[in-house]
Amino acid sequence: MSVTGISLILFMTFHCCMNLVALFDGNAYNMICKMLGANWYAVVATLGLAGLAVAHIVYAFILTAQNRSARGDNRYEVATTVNAGKVEWASKNMLVLGIIIVLGLGLHLANFWYKMMFAELIHTTMGFDPTDGYGIMVYTFSQPLFVVLYVIWIVALWFHLTHGFWSSLQTLGLSGKTWFCRWKVIGFIYVTLLALGFLAVILTFYCKSVFCGAIC
């Protein structure tokens, strides 16, 4: 669970940096998309990434089931103890957040992967040029409904990762008494910057579409 989680955070960091390129140069973004299109190495990497995601999700359900089985009828007892305030909201709702994240992932795959890599693999267009990732991004984030859904997704990811970041390191034995609080602060800053990067792309493209629509 911890290893797959950290691996997915590293991928999200790369994905965020890639998306930020689109704010400055659409052609440069499309060059990156072309490099990561339906090439064999990109397909292999995508399969590996899918494997990590599936493993993470499966282990999440397994651990949740084990925790509930271990607690029995006292699974909510912590809410009545003096330590209730010390238990993070995200920690108590990781499964719910995970479900929101999975649904958001499905939306994201439908909006981008399906129209780009998958479309290239089966040699079709899906209504868009599969090599024009910038154009697909402009269209997607000009739709208010998609913008709202993506913002909800990013917020859920933020809650999930602010807990998951330090929890993963603690599970791997990298968080002693001294570093426990440090990793929580580092994780909070890191994940917040990551979420702000994704939100910056979404909201910038939406604002551009509104501004352009008002002028036109």
CSV table of C-alpha atoms in Angstrom, one decimal:
chain,number,residue,atom,x,y,z
A,1,MET,CA,0.0,0.0,0.0
A,2,SER,CA,2.8,2.4,1.0
A,3,VAL,CA,5.1,1.6,-2.0
A,4,THR,CA,2.3,1.9,-4.6
A,5,GLY,CA,1.1,5.1,-3.0
A,6,ILE,CA,4.5,6.7,-3.1
A,7,SER,CA,5.0,5.6,-6.7
A,8,LEU,CA,1.6,7.1,-7.7
A,9,ILE,CA,2.6,10.4,-6.0
A,10,LEU,CA,5.8,10.5,-8.0
A,11,PHE,CA,3.8,9.9,-11.2
A,12,MET,CA,1.4,12.7,-10.2
A,13,THR,CA,4.3,15.0,-9.8
A,14,PHE,CA,5.5,14.3,-13.3
A,15,HIS,CA,1.9,14.7,-14.6
A,16,CYS,CA,1.5,18.0,-12.9
A,17,CYS,CA,4.8,19.4,-14.3
A,18,MET,CA,3.8,18.2,-17.8
A,19,ASN,CA,0.4,19.9,-17.4
A,20,LEU,CA,2.0,23.2,-16.3
A,21,VAL,CA,3.9,23.3,-19.6
A,22,ALA,CA,0.5,23.8,-21.3
A,23,LEU,CA,0.1,27.1,-19.5
A,24,PHE,CA,3.1,28.5,-21.4
A,25,ASP,CA,3.3,26.7,-24.7
A,26,GLY,CA,0.7,24.6,-26.4
A,27,ASN,CA,3.1,23.3,-29.0
A,28,ALA,CA,5.6,22.2,-26.3
A,29,TYR,CA,2.8,20.4,-24.5
A,30,ASN,CA,1.8,18.6,-27.7
A,31,MET,CA,5.4,17.6,-28.3
A,32,ILE,CA,5.4,15.9,-24.8
A,33,CYS,CA,2.0,14.2,-25.6
A,34,LYS,CA,3.5,12.9,-28.9
A,35,MET,CA,6.5,11.5,-27.1
A,36,LEU,CA,4.2,9.8,-24.6
A,37,GLY,CA,1.5,8.8,-27.2
A,38,ALA,CA,1.0,5.3,-28.5
A,39,ASN,CA,4.7,4.5,-28.5
A,40,TRP,CA,5.6,1.0,-27.1
A,41,TYR,CA,7.5,2.4,-24.1
A,42,ALA,CA,4.5,4.7,-23.2
A,43,VAL,CA,2.1,1.8,-23.5
A,44,VAL,CA,4.3,-0.4,-21.3
A,45,ALA,CA,4.6,2.5,-18.7
A,46,THR,CA,0.8,3.0,-18.8
A,47,LEU,CA,0.2,-0.7,-18.1
A,48,GLY,CA,2.7,-0.6,-15.2
A,49,LEU,CA,1.0,2.5,-13.9
A,50,ALA,CA,-2.4,0.8,-14.2
A,51,GLY,CA,-1.0,-2.1,-12.2
A,52,LEU,CA,0.2,0.2,-9.4
A,53,ALA,CA,-3.2,1.8,-9.3
A,54,VAL,CA,-5.1,-1.5,-9.2
A,55,ALA,CA,-2.8,-2.9,-6.5
A,56,HIS,CA,-3.2,0.3,-4.4
A,57,ILE,CA,-7.0,0.1,-4.7
A,58,VAL,CA,-7.2,-3.6,-3.9
A,59,TYR,CA,-5.0,-3.3,-0.9
A,60,ALA,CA,-7.1,-0.3,0.3
A,61,PHE,CA,-10.2,-2.5,0.4
A,62,ILE,CA,-8.3,-5.4,2.0
A,63,LEU,CA,-6.9,-3.2,4.8
A,64,THR,CA,-10.2,-1.5,5.3
A,65,ALA,CA,-11.9,-4.9,5.7
A,66,GLN,CA,-9.2,-6.1,8.1
A,67,ASN,CA,-9.4,-3.0,10.2
A,68,ARG,CA,-13.2,-3.3,10.5
A,69,SER,CA,-13.0,-7.0,11.3
A,70,ALA,CA,-10.4,-6.3,14.0
A,71,ARG,CA,-12.5,-3.6,15.6
A,72,GLY,CA,-15.8,-5.5,15.4
A,73,ASP,CA,-18.7,-3.6,16.9
A,74,ASN,CA,-16.4,-0.9,18.4
A,75,ARG,CA,-15.2,0.6,15.1
A,76,TYR,CA,-16.5,4.0,16.1
A,77,GLU,CA,-15.3,3.9,19.7
A,78,VAL,CA,-12.4,6.3,18.9
A,79,ALA,CA,-14.9,9.1,18.5
A,80,THR,CA,-15.8,9.0,22.2
A,81,THR,CA,-12.3,9.0,23.5
A,82,VAL,CA,-10.1,11.9,24.5
A,83,ASN,CA,-7.9,11.2,21.5
A,84,ALA,CA,-10.7,11.7,19.0
A,85,GLY,CA,-9.4,15.2,18.1
A,86,LYS,CA,-6.0,13.7,17.2
A,87,VAL,CA,-7.4,11.4,14.5
A,88,GLU,CA,-7.4,13.2,11.1
A,89,TRP,CA,-10.7,13.5,9.2
A,90,ALA,CA,-8.9,12.1,6.1
A,91,SER,CA,-7.6,9.1,8.1
A,92,LYS,CA,-11.2,8.2,9.1
A,93,ASN,CA,-12.6,8.7,5.6
A,94,MET,CA,-9.8,7.2,3.4
A,95,LEU,CA,-12.2,4.7,1.8
A,96,VAL,CA,-14.8,7.4,0.9
A,97,LEU,CA,-12.1,9.7,-0.5
A,98,GLY,CA,-10.6,6.7,-2.4
A,99,ILE,CA,-14.0,6.0,-4.1
A,100,ILE,CA,-14.3,9.7,-5.1
A,101,ILE,CA,-10.7,9.5,-6.5
A,102,VAL,CA,-11.5,6.3,-8.5
A,103,LEU,CA,-14.6,7.9,-10.0
A,104,GLY,CA,-12.5,11.0,-10.9
A,105,LEU,CA,-9.9,8.8,-12.4
A,106,GLY,CA,-12.5,7.2,-14.6
A,107,LEU,CA,-13.6,10.7,-15.8
A,108,HIS,CA,-10.1,11.7,-16.5
A,109,LEU,CA,-9.3,8.5,-18.5
A,110,ALA,CA,-12.5,9.1,-20.5
A,111,ASN,CA,-11.6,12.7,-21.2
A,112,PHE,CA,-7.9,12.3,-22.1
A,113,TRP,CA,-6.5,8.7,-22.3
A,114,TYR,CA,-9.5,7.4,-24.3
A,115,LYS,CA,-9.3,10.3,-26.8
A,116,MET,CA,-5.5,10.2,-27.0
A,117,MET,CA,-3.5,7.0,-26.5
A,118,PHE,CA,-6.5,4.7,-27.0
A,119,ALA,CA,-7.6,6.5,-30.1
A,120,GLU,CA,-4.1,6.3,-31.5
A,121,LEU,CA,-3.9,2.6,-30.8
A,122,ILE,CA,-7.1,1.8,-32.7
A,123,HIS,CA,-6.4,4.5,-35.4
A,124,THR,CA,-9.5,6.6,-34.9
A,125,THR,CA,-10.2,10.2,-33.7
A,126,MET,CA,-13.0,10.0,-31.1
A,127,GLY,CA,-14.0,13.5,-32.4
A,128,PHE,CA,-10.5,15.0,-31.7
A,129,ASP,CA,-7.1,14.8,-33.1
A,130,PRO,CA,-5.4,12.3,-30.7
A,131,THR,CA,-2.1,14.1,-31.0
A,132,ASP,CA,-3.6,17.5,-30.0
A,133,GLY,CA,-3.6,17.1,-26.3
A,134,TYR,CA,-3.6,20.9,-25.9
A,135,GLY,CA,-6.8,21.2,-27.9
A,136,ILE,CA,-8.5,18.4,-25.9
A,137,MET,CA,-7.4,20.2,-22.7
A,138,VAL,CA,-8.8,23.5,-23.9
A,139,TYR,CA,-12.1,21.9,-24.8
A,140,THR,CA,-12.4,19.9,-21.5
A,141,PHE,CA,-11.7,22.7,-19.2
A,142,SER,CA,-14.1,25.1,-21.0
A,143,GLN,CA,-17.0,22.9,-19.8
A,144,PRO,CA,-18.3,24.1,-16.4
A,145,LEU,CA,-19.5,20.7,-15.4
A,146,PHE,CA,-16.1,19.1,-16.0
A,147,VAL,CA,-14.3,21.9,-14.2
A,148,VAL,CA,-16.5,21.4,-11.1
A,149,LEU,CA,-16.0,17.7,-11.1
A,150,TYR,CA,-12.2,18.0,-11.6
A,151,VAL,CA,-12.0,20.5,-8.7
A,152,ILE,CA,-13.9,18.1,-6.4
A,153,TRP,CA,-11.5,15.3,-7.6
A,154,ILE,CA,-8.4,17.4,-6.8
A,155,VAL,CA,-9.7,18.4,-3.4
A,156,ALA,CA,-10.4,14.7,-2.6
A,157,LEU,CA,-6.9,13.9,-3.8
A,158,TRP,CA,-5.4,16.6,-1.5
A,159,PHE,CA,-7.2,15.2,1.5
A,160,HIS,CA,-6.2,11.6,0.6
A,161,LEU,CA,-2.5,12.5,0.0
A,162,THR,CA,-2.0,14.8,3.0
A,163,HIS,CA,-2.6,11.7,5.1
A,164,GLY,CA,-1.2,9.2,2.8
A,165,PHE,CA,2.2,10.9,2.3
A,166,TRP,CA,3.4,10.8,5.9
A,167,SER,CA,1.5,7.6,6.6
A,168,SER,CA,3.4,5.8,3.8
A,169,LEU,CA,6.8,6.9,5.1
A,170,GLN,CA,5.8,5.9,8.7
A,171,THR,CA,4.7,2.4,7.5
A,172,LEU,CA,8.1,2.0,5.7
A,173,GLY,CA,9.9,2.9,8.9
A,174,LEU,CA,11.2,6.3,7.8
A,175,SER,CA,9.4,8.3,10.4
A,176,GLY,CA,10.8,8.2,13.9
A,177,LYS,CA,9.9,10.5,16.8
A,178,THR,CA,11.9,13.3,15.4
A,179,TRP,CA,10.8,13.0,11.7
A,180,PHE,CA,7.1,12.2,12.3
A,181,CYS,CA,6.1,15.9,12.6
A,182,ARG,CA,8.6,17.0,9.9
A,183,TRP,CA,7.2,14.5,7.4
A,184,LYS,CA,3.7,15.7,8.1
A,185,VAL,CA,4.7,19.3,7.4
A,186,ILE,CA,6.8,18.4,4.3
A,187,GLY,CA,3.9,16.2,3.0
A,188,PHE,CA,1.4,19.0,3.6
A,189,ILE,CA,3.5,21.5,1.7
A,190,TYR,CA,4.4,19.1,-1.1
A,191,VAL,CA,0.8,17.8,-1.7
A,192,THR,CA,-0.6,21.4,-1.5
A,193,LEU,CA,1.7,22.6,-4.2
A,194,LEU,CA,0.8,19.6,-6.3
A,195,ALA,CA,-2.9,20.2,-5.9
A,196,LEU,CA,-2.4,23.9,-6.6
A,197,GLY,CA,-0.5,23.0,-9.8
A,198,PHE,CA,-3.4,20.9,-11.1
A,199,LEU,CA,-6.0,23.5,-10.1
A,200,ALA,CA,-4.0,26.3,-11.8
A,201,VAL,CA,-4.2,24.5,-15.1
A,202,ILE,CA,-7.9,23.7,-14.8
A,203,LEU,CA,-9.0,27.2,-13.6
A,204,THR,CA,-6.7,29.0,-16.0
A,205,PHE,CA,-8.1,27.3,-19.1
A,206,TYR,CA,-11.6,27.8,-17.8
A,207,CYS,CA,-11.1,31.5,-17.2
A,208,LYS,CA,-9.5,31.8,-20.7
A,209,SER,CA,-12.6,30.2,-22.2
A,210,VAL,CA,-14.9,32.5,-20.3
A,211,PHE,CA,-12.9,35.6,-21.2
A,212,CYS,CA,-12.7,34.5,-24.9
A,213,GLY,CA,-16.4,33.9,-24.9
A,214,ALA,CA,-17.2,37.3,-23.4
A,215,ILE,CA,-15.0,39.0,-26.1
A,216,CYS,CA,-16.4,37.0,-28.9
